[in-house]
Amino acid sequence: MSKYLRIPGMVDPHVHLRDLEWAHKATFASETAAALAGGYWAILDMPNTPPSTIDHAALELKLDTIQHQAVCDWGLYFGASQGGNQAEYAGVFSQVCGLKIYCNATTGTLLVEDQALREAHFAAWPVGKPIAVHAEGDTVAEILELVRKFHKPTHFCHISTAYEIYLLRLAKEEGLPVTVGVTPHHLYLDEDDARAMGSLGLMKPLLKTKADQQALWQAISDEVVDVIESDHAPHALIEKYSANPPYGVPGLETTLPLMALAVADERLSVERLVDLVAINPQRIFGLTPPPDTYTLVDLHETYVIDNANMRTLCGWSPFDGIKVHGRVMEVWVRGQYVFDGENVLVEAGFGQNVAATSEISQ
Ligand code: NCD
Ligand code: ZN
């Protein structure tokens, strides 16, 4: 038996790869390499990078660009627009992994605050691929009303408070088709860290209290939380240090070692870790890893996260200086050795669109 943990087809269902008009922050090439270094088979890219992925032309541009650049497999979300772009849905559905609705403000211009318009988006999105929502606080309750009405599988991204967990726990008990993601930064950092970190600790949702953090860990144990997602949101340091810093922190390369640290600290079982980073996101987004697609992790190796070693183009981590457990040793995709712990071993364009084969069971 290998001394390494073997994880089948790791999936991060919440990343912002940038490129296009934000290629100075990060590119499909740089961030898919960072994803392999983080152990991932596949990552799902959010629609808020300009030009926003809210119409057929913007989607085609993104598809055309990423397919020549990616070294890991990938999917793209389509974004719900403020102007009401439901007429686009039928035409783009087969090429995307799901719909993203921004119900509260964050980086980018996608924001749907009007409940009647949110309802129109929920009504129009075809069944078979999930709706992912950015919903905070009472907005969670507003979205739950729509889930109750339409019964469409809905993933609640980056949940960060005890109150939101309370609402989603009840929703699960009620039998609603909801799933929950949390990020490593909300699990490991709190409002005190935010004060100390300045704009490097600025992201949406904001870092919360220690009591909120405790509720997230409890919800991981209770299986209210389904997924650990990075919300990888690279911004250049010069932007983060500017007078008007954007929201977001990178995370693709630090999620697995931080969760392996939780295993070492006995906050998480190995089985639960595998569910949170691979099995559950596969199920929620209807993704079947191709044969011979897995990651080998040395759970016992310890090291210190260092900005100097980050592959993300932004070149920094909110966890710089933190000692973690667990090193990605090998990543295999479709029987091909794609990452050896140090080097990416495949050419740009190796990565494939997972939407071609995705389908969730209702
Ligand atoms: C994200 C970004 O920078 O694109 N920022 C963030 O703080 N998480 C947008 C988002 O997902 O909210
Ligand atoms: Zn995000």
PDB file of N, CA and C in Angstrom, residues 49-137:
ATOM      1  N   THR A  49     -15.466  38.000 -14.142  1.00  0.00           N
ATOM      2  CA  THR A  49     -14.334  38.691 -14.776  1.00  0.00           C
ATOM      3  C   THR A  49     -14.793  39.349 -16.079  1.00  0.00           C
ATOM      4  N   PRO A  50     -14.428  40.623 -16.312  1.00  0.00           N
ATOM      5  CA  PRO A  50     -14.854  41.258 -17.554  1.00  0.00           C
ATOM      6  C   PRO A  50     -14.166  40.680 -18.796  1.00  0.00           C
ATOM      7  N   PRO A  51     -14.881  40.492 -19.913  1.00  0.00           N
ATOM      8  CA  PRO A  51     -16.311  40.735 -20.056  1.00  0.00           C
ATOM      9  C   PRO A  51     -17.122  39.646 -19.341  1.00  0.00           C
ATOM     10  N   SER A  52     -18.052  40.046 -18.490  1.00  0.00           N
ATOM     11  CA  SER A  52     -18.840  39.092 -17.709  1.00  0.00           C
ATOM     12  C   SER A  52     -19.433  38.012 -18.603  1.00  0.00           C
ATOM     13  N   THR A  53     -19.433  36.772 -18.084  1.00  0.00           N
ATOM     14  CA  THR A  53     -19.935  35.643 -18.868  1.00  0.00           C
ATOM     15  C   THR A  53     -21.460  35.612 -18.770  1.00  0.00           C
ATOM     16  N   ILE A  54     -22.103  36.550 -19.452  1.00  0.00           N
ATOM     17  CA  ILE A  54     -23.568  36.674 -19.353  1.00  0.00           C
ATOM     18  C   ILE A  54     -24.251  36.652 -20.710  1.00  0.00           C
ATOM     19  N   ASP A  55     -23.461  36.450 -21.765  1.00  0.00           N
ATOM     20  CA  ASP A  55     -24.119  36.247 -23.064  1.00  0.00           C
ATOM     21  C   ASP A  55     -23.270  35.294 -23.897  1.00  0.00           C
ATOM     22  N   HIS A  56     -23.836  34.888 -25.004  1.00  0.00           N
ATOM     23  CA  HIS A  56     -23.214  33.870 -25.836  1.00  0.00           C
ATOM     24  C   HIS A  56     -21.837  34.304 -26.311  1.00  0.00           C
ATOM     25  N   ALA A  57     -21.708  35.579 -26.693  1.00  0.00           N
ATOM     26  CA  ALA A  57     -20.426  36.063 -27.238  1.00  0.00           C
ATOM     27  C   ALA A  57     -19.328  36.025 -26.180  1.00  0.00           C
ATOM     28  N   ALA A  58     -19.643  36.459 -24.962  1.00  0.00           N
ATOM     29  CA  ALA A  58     -18.637  36.449 -23.883  1.00  0.00           C
ATOM     30  C   ALA A  58     -18.250  35.017 -23.528  1.00  0.00           C
ATOM     31  N   LEU A  59     -19.244  34.120 -23.547  1.00  0.00           N
ATOM     32  CA  LEU A  59     -18.936  32.716 -23.257  1.00  0.00           C
ATOM     33  C   LEU A  59     -18.028  32.136 -24.339  1.00  0.00           C
ATOM     34  N   GLU A  60     -18.333  32.411 -25.596  1.00  0.00           N
ATOM     35  CA  GLU A  60     -17.504  31.891 -26.705  1.00  0.00           C
ATOM     36  C   GLU A  60     -16.069  32.392 -26.588  1.00  0.00           C
ATOM     37  N   LEU A  61     -15.916  33.677 -26.246  1.00  0.00           N
ATOM     38  CA  LEU A  61     -14.573  34.247 -26.087  1.00  0.00           C
ATOM     39  C   LEU A  61     -13.809  33.515 -24.987  1.00  0.00           C
ATOM     40  N   LYS A  62     -14.487  33.288 -23.865  1.00  0.00           N
ATOM     41  CA  LYS A  62     -13.818  32.596 -22.753  1.00  0.00           C
ATOM     42  C   LYS A  62     -13.472  31.158 -23.150  1.00  0.00           C
ATOM     43  N   LEU A  63     -14.426  30.469 -23.774  1.00  0.00           N
ATOM     44  CA  LEU A  63     -14.174  29.086 -24.201  1.00  0.00           C
ATOM     45  C   LEU A  63     -12.991  29.020 -25.157  1.00  0.00           C
ATOM     46  N   ASP A  64     -12.980  29.926 -26.140  1.00  0.00           N
ATOM     47  CA  ASP A  64     -11.909  29.948 -27.144  1.00  0.00           C
ATOM     48  C   ASP A  64     -10.549  30.175 -26.516  1.00  0.00           C
ATOM     49  N   THR A  65     -10.519  30.998 -25.466  1.00  0.00           N
ATOM     50  CA  THR A  65      -9.244  31.339 -24.841  1.00  0.00           C
ATOM     51  C   THR A  65      -8.788  30.235 -23.900  1.00  0.00           C
ATOM     52  N   ILE A  66      -9.671  29.792 -23.029  1.00  0.00           N
ATOM     53  CA  ILE A  66      -9.243  28.824 -22.000  1.00  0.00           C
ATOM     54  C   ILE A  66      -8.877  27.472 -22.617  1.00  0.00           C
ATOM     55  N   GLN A  67      -9.557  27.086 -23.678  1.00  0.00           N
ATOM     56  CA  GLN A  67      -9.309  25.732 -24.188  1.00  0.00           C
ATOM     57  C   GLN A  67      -7.902  25.563 -24.749  1.00  0.00           C
ATOM     58  N   HIS A  68      -7.263  26.648 -25.104  1.00  0.00           N
ATOM     59  CA  HIS A  68      -5.882  26.563 -25.594  1.00  0.00           C
ATOM     60  C   HIS A  68      -4.861  26.731 -24.485  1.00  0.00           C
ATOM     61  N   GLN A  69      -5.331  27.121 -23.296  1.00  0.00           N
ATOM     62  CA  GLN A  69      -4.399  27.482 -22.222  1.00  0.00           C
ATOM     63  C   GLN A  69      -4.385  26.509 -21.049  1.00  0.00           C
ATOM     64  N   ALA A  70      -5.522  25.855 -20.794  1.00  0.00           N
ATOM     65  CA  ALA A  70      -5.665  25.132 -19.518  1.00  0.00           C
ATOM     66  C   ALA A  70      -4.810  23.870 -19.465  1.00  0.00           C
ATOM     67  N   VAL A  71      -4.205  23.628 -18.286  1.00  0.00           N
ATOM     68  CA  VAL A  71      -3.477  22.380 -18.061  1.00  0.00           C
ATOM     69  C   VAL A  71      -4.242  21.425 -17.131  1.00  0.00           C
ATOM     70  N   CYS A  72      -5.321  21.912 -16.485  1.00  0.00           N
ATOM     71  CA  CYS A  72      -6.206  21.006 -15.748  1.00  0.00           C
ATOM     72  C   CYS A  72      -7.581  21.084 -16.408  1.00  0.00           C
ATOM     73  N   ASP A  73      -8.480  20.155 -16.038  1.00  0.00           N
ATOM     74  CA  ASP A  73      -9.843  20.219 -16.580  1.00  0.00           C
ATOM     75  C   ASP A  73     -10.598  21.373 -15.907  1.00  0.00           C
ATOM     76  N   TRP A  74     -11.628  21.848 -16.579  1.00  0.00           N
ATOM     77  CA  TRP A  74     -12.272  23.092 -16.138  1.00  0.00           C
ATOM     78  C   TRP A  74     -13.730  23.097 -16.578  1.00  0.00           C
ATOM     79  N   GLY A  75     -14.496  23.931 -15.869  1.00  0.00           N
ATOM     80  CA  GLY A  75     -15.862  24.219 -16.291  1.00  0.00           C
ATOM     81  C   GLY A  75     -16.073  25.711 -16.132  1.00  0.00           C
ATOM     82  N   LEU A  76     -17.067  26.250 -16.801  1.00  0.00           N
ATOM     83  CA  LEU A  76     -17.368  27.678 -16.721  1.00  0.00           C
ATOM     84  C   LEU A  76     -18.808  27.871 -16.242  1.00  0.00           C
ATOM     85  N   TYR A  77     -18.979  28.785 -15.303  1.00  0.00           N
ATOM     86  CA  TYR A  77     -20.337  29.184 -14.933  1.00  0.00           C
ATOM     87  C   TYR A  77     -20.830  30.237 -15.915  1.00  0.00           C
ATOM     88  N   PHE A  78     -22.129  30.222 -16.138  1.00  0.00           N
ATOM     89  CA  PHE A  78     -22.799  31.328 -16.806  1.00  0.00           C
ATOM     90  C   PHE A  78     -23.328  32.232 -15.701  1.00  0.00           C
ATOM     91  N   GLY A  79     -23.362  33.547 -15.940  1.00  0.00           N
ATOM     92  CA  GLY A  79     -23.804  34.477 -14.911  1.00  0.00           C
ATOM     93  C   GLY A  79     -25.194  35.018 -15.199  1.00  0.00           C
ATOM     94  N   ALA A  80     -26.003  35.132 -14.131  1.00  0.00           N
ATOM     95  CA  ALA A  80     -27.316  35.786 -14.256  1.00  0.00           C
ATOM     96  C   ALA A  80     -27.088  37.295 -14.282  1.00  0.00           C
ATOM     97  N   SER A  81     -27.711  37.977 -15.213  1.00  0.00           N
ATOM     98  CA  SER A  81     -27.452  39.423 -15.323  1.00  0.00           C
ATOM     99  C   SER A  81     -28.587  40.249 -14.749  1.00  0.00           C
ATOM    100  N   GLN A  82     -28.233  41.482 -14.415  1.00  0.00           N
ATOM    101  CA  GLN A  82     -29.179  42.443 -13.878  1.00  0.00           C
ATOM    102  C   GLN A  82     -30.220  42.837 -14.917  1.00  0.00           C
ATOM    103  N   GLY A  83     -29.789  42.767 -16.178  1.00  0.00           N
ATOM    104  CA  GLY A  83     -30.690  43.153 -17.260  1.00  0.00           C
ATOM    105  C   GLY A  83     -31.683  42.052 -17.614  1.00  0.00           C
ATOM    106  N   GLY A  84     -31.469  40.828 -17.076  1.00  0.00           N
ATOM    107  CA  GLY A  84     -32.368  39.715 -17.407  1.00  0.00           C
ATOM    108  C   GLY A  84     -31.939  39.036 -18.687  1.00  0.00           C
ATOM    109  N   ASN A  85     -31.005  38.053 -18.579  1.00  0.00           N
ATOM    110  CA  ASN A  85     -30.452  37.383 -19.761  1.00  0.00           C
ATOM    111  C   ASN A  85     -30.949  35.947 -19.892  1.00  0.00           C
ATOM    112  N   GLN A  86     -32.159  35.683 -19.370  1.00  0.00           N
ATOM    113  CA  GLN A  86     -32.679  34.307 -19.388  1.00  0.00           C
ATOM    114  C   GLN A  86     -32.825  33.760 -20.800  1.00  0.00           C
ATOM    115  N   ALA A  87     -33.000  34.646 -21.763  1.00  0.00           N
ATOM    116  CA  ALA A  87     -33.166  34.178 -23.149  1.00  0.00           C
ATOM    117  C   ALA A  87     -31.894  33.488 -23.665  1.00  0.00           C
ATOM    118  N   GLU A  88     -30.763  33.731 -22.999  1.00  0.00           N
ATOM    119  CA  GLU A  88     -29.498  33.114 -23.413  1.00  0.00           C
ATOM    120  C   GLU A  88     -29.367  31.666 -22.932  1.00  0.00           C
ATOM    121  N   TYR A  89     -30.144  31.285 -21.912  1.00  0.00           N
ATOM    122  CA  TYR A  89     -29.872  30.040 -21.190  1.00  0.00           C
ATOM    123  C   TYR A  89     -29.876  28.795 -22.084  1.00  0.00           C
ATOM    124  N   ALA A  90     -30.896  28.661 -22.893  1.00  0.00           N
ATOM    125  CA  ALA A  90     -31.004  27.441 -23.701  1.00  0.00           C
ATOM    126  C   ALA A  90     -29.790  27.276 -24.613  1.00  0.00           C
ATOM    127  N   GLY A  91     -29.299  28.393 -25.135  1.00  0.00           N
ATOM    128  CA  GLY A  91     -28.190  28.328 -26.085  1.00  0.00           C
ATOM    129  C   GLY A  91     -26.837  28.018 -25.468  1.00  0.00           C
ATOM    130  N   VAL A  92     -26.672  28.308 -24.188  1.00  0.00           N
ATOM    131  CA  VAL A  92     -25.351  28.116 -23.567  1.00  0.00           C
ATOM    132  C   VAL A  92     -25.294  26.892 -22.651  1.00  0.00           C
ATOM    133  N   PHE A  93     -26.460  26.330 -22.342  1.00  0.00           N
ATOM    134  CA  PHE A  93     -26.568  25.335 -21.263  1.00  0.00           C
ATOM    135  C   PHE A  93     -25.581  24.173 -21.405  1.00  0.00           C
ATOM    136  N   SER A  94     -25.436  23.645 -22.611  1.00  0.00           N
ATOM    137  CA  SER A  94     -24.604  22.442 -22.789  1.00  0.00           C
ATOM    138  C   SER A  94     -23.114  22.721 -22.599  1.00  0.00           C
ATOM    139  N   GLN A  95     -22.726  23.999 -22.655  1.00  0.00           N
ATOM    140  CA  GLN A  95     -21.288  24.312 -22.580  1.00  0.00           C
ATOM    141  C   GLN A  95     -20.827  24.775 -21.209  1.00  0.00           C
ATOM    142  N   VAL A  96     -21.761  24.941 -20.265  1.00  0.00           N
ATOM    143  CA  VAL A  96     -21.395  25.472 -18.952  1.00  0.00           C
ATOM    144  C   VAL A  96     -21.697  24.457 -17.846  1.00  0.00           C
ATOM    145  N   CYS A  97     -21.152  24.739 -16.636  1.00  0.00           N
ATOM    146  CA  CYS A  97     -21.307  23.798 -15.524  1.00  0.00           C
ATOM    147  C   CYS A  97     -22.440  24.187 -14.590  1.00  0.00           C
ATOM    148  N   GLY A  98     -22.985  25.390 -14.760  1.00  0.00           N
ATOM    149  CA  GLY A  98     -24.050  25.833 -13.868  1.00  0.00           C
ATOM    150  C   GLY A  98     -24.286  27.314 -14.037  1.00  0.00           C
ATOM    151  N   LEU A  99     -25.262  27.826 -13.275  1.00  0.00           N
ATOM    152  CA  LEU A  99     -25.582  29.261 -13.286  1.00  0.00           C
ATOM    153  C   LEU A  99     -25.107  29.875 -11.980  1.00  0.00           C
ATOM    154  N   LYS A 100     -24.497  31.060 -12.044  1.00  0.00           N
ATOM    155  CA  LYS A 100     -24.120  31.782 -10.819  1.00  0.00           C
ATOM    156  C   LYS A 100     -24.975  33.024 -10.696  1.00  0.00           C
ATOM    157  N   ILE A 101     -25.586  33.192  -9.526  1.00  0.00           N
ATOM    158  CA  ILE A 101     -26.342  34.419  -9.252  1.00  0.00           C
ATOM    159  C   ILE A 101     -25.678  35.138  -8.073  1.00  0.00           C
ATOM    160  N   TYR A 102     -25.214  36.353  -8.327  1.00  0.00           N
ATOM    161  CA  TYR A 102     -24.663  37.197  -7.260  1.00  0.00           C
ATOM    162  C   TYR A 102     -25.820  37.973  -6.642  1.00  0.00           C
ATOM    163  N   CYS A 103     -26.176  37.601  -5.423  1.00  0.00           N
ATOM    164  CA  CYS A 103     -27.316  38.237  -4.767  1.00  0.00           C
ATOM    165  C   CYS A 103     -26.887  39.339  -3.805  1.00  0.00           C
ATOM    166  N   ASN A 104     -25.569  39.398  -3.542  1.00  0.00           N
ATOM    167  CA  ASN A 104     -25.019  40.494  -2.723  1.00  0.00           C
ATOM    168  C   ASN A 104     -23.787  41.029  -3.430  1.00  0.00           C
ATOM    169  N   ALA A 105     -23.418  42.282  -3.113  1.00  0.00           N
ATOM    170  CA  ALA A 105     -22.338  42.960  -3.838  1.00  0.00           C
ATOM    171  C   ALA A 105     -20.963  42.346  -3.565  1.00  0.00           C
ATOM    172  N   THR A 106     -20.113  42.323  -4.606  1.00  0.00           N
ATOM    173  CA  THR A 106     -18.723  41.858  -4.483  1.00  0.00           C
ATOM    174  C   THR A 106     -17.917  42.413  -5.647  1.00  0.00           C
ATOM    175  N   THR A 107     -16.712  41.856  -5.902  1.00  0.00           N
ATOM    176  CA  THR A 107     -15.898  42.279  -7.032  1.00  0.00           C
ATOM    177  C   THR A 107     -16.646  42.039  -8.347  1.00  0.00           C
ATOM    178  N   GLY A 108     -16.615  43.027  -9.255  1.00  0.00           N
ATOM    179  CA  GLY A 108     -17.302  42.866 -10.536  1.00  0.00           C
ATOM    180  C   GLY A 108     -18.657  43.562 -10.515  1.00  0.00           C
ATOM    181  N   THR A 109     -19.360  43.466 -11.625  1.00  0.00           N
ATOM    182  CA  THR A 109     -20.587  44.251 -11.777  1.00  0.00           C
ATOM    183  C   THR A 109     -21.860  43.404 -11.750  1.00  0.00           C
ATOM    184  N   LEU A 110     -21.711  42.096 -11.485  1.00  0.00           N
ATOM    185  CA  LEU A 110     -22.894  41.228 -11.512  1.00  0.00           C
ATOM    186  C   LEU A 110     -23.596  41.281 -10.156  1.00  0.00           C
ATOM    187  N   LEU A 111     -24.774  41.815 -10.127  1.00  0.00           N
ATOM    188  CA  LEU A 111     -25.512  41.874  -8.861  1.00  0.00           C
ATOM    189  C   LEU A 111     -26.998  41.851  -9.176  1.00  0.00           C
ATOM    190  N   VAL A 112     -27.675  40.844  -8.634  1.00  0.00           N
ATOM    191  CA  VAL A 112     -29.122  40.757  -8.819  1.00  0.00           C
ATOM    192  C   VAL A 112     -29.769  40.875  -7.444  1.00  0.00           C
ATOM    193  N   GLU A 113     -30.213  42.065  -7.120  1.00  0.00           N
ATOM    194  CA  GLU A 113     -30.770  42.322  -5.788  1.00  0.00           C
ATOM    195  C   GLU A 113     -32.284  42.210  -5.757  1.00  0.00           C
ATOM    196  N   ASP A 114     -32.892  42.326  -6.897  1.00  0.00           N
ATOM    197  CA  ASP A 114     -34.346  42.335  -6.955  1.00  0.00           C
ATOM    198  C   ASP A 114     -34.880  40.895  -6.888  1.00  0.00           C
ATOM    199  N   GLN A 115     -35.707  40.615  -5.879  1.00  0.00           N
ATOM    200  CA  GLN A 115     -36.164  39.233  -5.662  1.00  0.00           C
ATOM    201  C   GLN A 115     -37.002  38.734  -6.843  1.00  0.00           C
ATOM    202  N   ALA A 116     -37.775  39.615  -7.451  1.00  0.00           N
ATOM    203  CA  ALA A 116     -38.596  39.186  -8.598  1.00  0.00           C
ATOM    204  C   ALA A 116     -37.699  38.779  -9.768  1.00  0.00           C
ATOM    205  N   LEU A 117     -36.605  39.492  -9.956  1.00  0.00           N
ATOM    206  CA  LEU A 117     -35.669  39.124 -11.028  1.00  0.00           C
ATOM    207  C   LEU A 117     -34.923  37.833 -10.686  1.00  0.00           C
ATOM    208  N   ARG A 118     -34.531  37.684  -9.401  1.00  0.00           N
ATOM    209  CA  ARG A 118     -33.921  36.402  -8.992  1.00  0.00           C
ATOM    210  C   ARG A 118     -34.878  35.250  -9.305  1.00  0.00           C
ATOM    211  N   GLU A 119     -36.149  35.489  -9.025  1.00  0.00           N
ATOM    212  CA  GLU A 119     -37.152  34.445  -9.277  1.00  0.00           C
ATOM    213  C   GLU A 119     -37.240  34.119 -10.768  1.00  0.00           C
ATOM    214  N   ALA A 120     -37.178  35.160 -11.593  1.00  0.00           N
ATOM    215  CA  ALA A 120     -37.235  34.934 -13.047  1.00  0.00           C
ATOM    216  C   ALA A 120     -36.034  34.098 -13.504  1.00  0.00           C
ATOM    217  N   HIS A 121     -34.854  34.353 -12.925  1.00  0.00           N
ATOM    218  CA  HIS A 121     -33.671  33.549 -13.270  1.00  0.00           C
ATOM    219  C   HIS A 121     -33.846  32.099 -12.805  1.00  0.00           C
ATOM    220  N   PHE A 122     -34.333  31.928 -11.570  1.00  0.00           N
ATOM    221  CA  PHE A 122     -34.559  30.565 -11.064  1.00  0.00           C
ATOM    222  C   PHE A 122     -35.545  29.815 -11.950  1.00  0.00           C
ATOM    223  N   ALA A 123     -36.591  30.500 -12.350  1.00  0.00           N
ATOM    224  CA  ALA A 123     -37.626  29.856 -13.163  1.00  0.00           C
ATOM    225  C   ALA A 123     -37.072  29.433 -14.523  1.00  0.00           C
ATOM    226  N   ALA A 124     -36.191  30.251 -15.078  1.00  0.00           N
ATOM    227  CA  ALA A 124     -35.743  30.021 -16.462  1.00  0.00           C
ATOM    228  C   ALA A 124     -34.612  29.004 -16.576  1.00  0.00           C
ATOM    229  N   TRP A 125     -33.784  28.875 -15.537  1.00  0.00           N
ATOM    230  CA  TRP A 125     -32.607  27.999 -15.661  1.00  0.00           C
ATOM    231  C   TRP A 125     -33.060  26.543 -15.826  1.00  0.00           C
ATOM    232  N   PRO A 126     -32.613  25.847 -16.879  1.00  0.00           N
ATOM    233  CA  PRO A 126     -33.075  24.476 -17.103  1.00  0.00           C
ATOM    234  C   PRO A 126     -32.610  23.526 -15.990  1.00  0.00           C
ATOM    235  N   VAL A 127     -33.348  22.460 -15.737  1.00  0.00           N
ATOM    236  CA  VAL A 127     -32.907  21.483 -14.744  1.00  0.00           C
ATOM    237  C   VAL A 127     -31.740  20.686 -15.316  1.00  0.00           C
ATOM    238  N   GLY A 128     -30.929  20.107 -14.441  1.00  0.00           N
ATOM    239  CA  GLY A 128     -29.812  19.273 -14.894  1.00  0.00           C
ATOM    240  C   GLY A 128     -28.452  19.819 -14.535  1.00  0.00           C
ATOM    241  N   LYS A 129     -28.372  21.118 -14.228  1.00  0.00           N
ATOM    242  CA  LYS A 129     -27.120  21.707 -13.747  1.00  0.00           C
ATOM    243  C   LYS A 129     -27.447  22.691 -12.637  1.00  0.00           C
ATOM    244  N   PRO A 130     -26.594  22.758 -11.610  1.00  0.00           N
ATOM    245  CA  PRO A 130     -26.958  23.529 -10.418  1.00  0.00           C
ATOM    246  C   PRO A 130     -26.957  25.038 -10.615  1.00  0.00           C
ATOM    247  N   ILE A 131     -27.676  25.691  -9.705  1.00  0.00           N
ATOM    248  CA  ILE A 131     -27.608  27.134  -9.537  1.00  0.00           C
ATOM    249  C   ILE A 131     -26.713  27.369  -8.319  1.00  0.00           C
ATOM    250  N   ALA A 132     -25.662  28.193  -8.490  1.00  0.00           N
ATOM    251  CA  ALA A 132     -24.794  28.550  -7.359  1.00  0.00           C
ATOM    252  C   ALA A 132     -25.103  29.990  -6.987  1.00  0.00           C
ATOM    253  N   VAL A 133     -25.251  30.240  -5.691  1.00  0.00           N
ATOM    254  CA  VAL A 133     -25.607  31.596  -5.267  1.00  0.00           C
ATOM    255  C   VAL A 133     -24.597  32.175  -4.293  1.00  0.00           C
ATOM    256  N   HIS A 134     -24.312  33.457  -4.504  1.00  0.00           N
ATOM    257  CA  HIS A 134     -23.623  34.253  -3.483  1.00  0.00           C
ATOM    258  C   HIS A 134     -24.725  34.935  -2.693  1.00  0.00           C
ATOM    259  N   ALA A 135     -24.998  34.398  -1.496  1.00  0.00           N
ATOM    260  CA  ALA A 135     -26.069  34.932  -0.651  1.00  0.00           C
ATOM    261  C   ALA A 135     -25.553  35.011   0.770  1.00  0.00           C
ATOM    262  N   GLU A 136     -25.712  36.164   1.390  1.00  0.00           N
ATOM    263  CA  GLU A 136     -25.226  36.361   2.757  1.00  0.00           C
ATOM    264  C   GLU A 136     -26.379  36.800   3.651  1.00  0.00           C
ATOM    265  N   GLY A 137     -26.354  36.332   4.894  1.00  0.00           N
ATOM    266  CA  GLY A 137     -27.319  36.777   5.899  1.00  0.00           C
ATOM    267  C   GLY A 137     -28.754  36.468   5.481  1.00  0.00           C
TER     268      GLY A 137
END
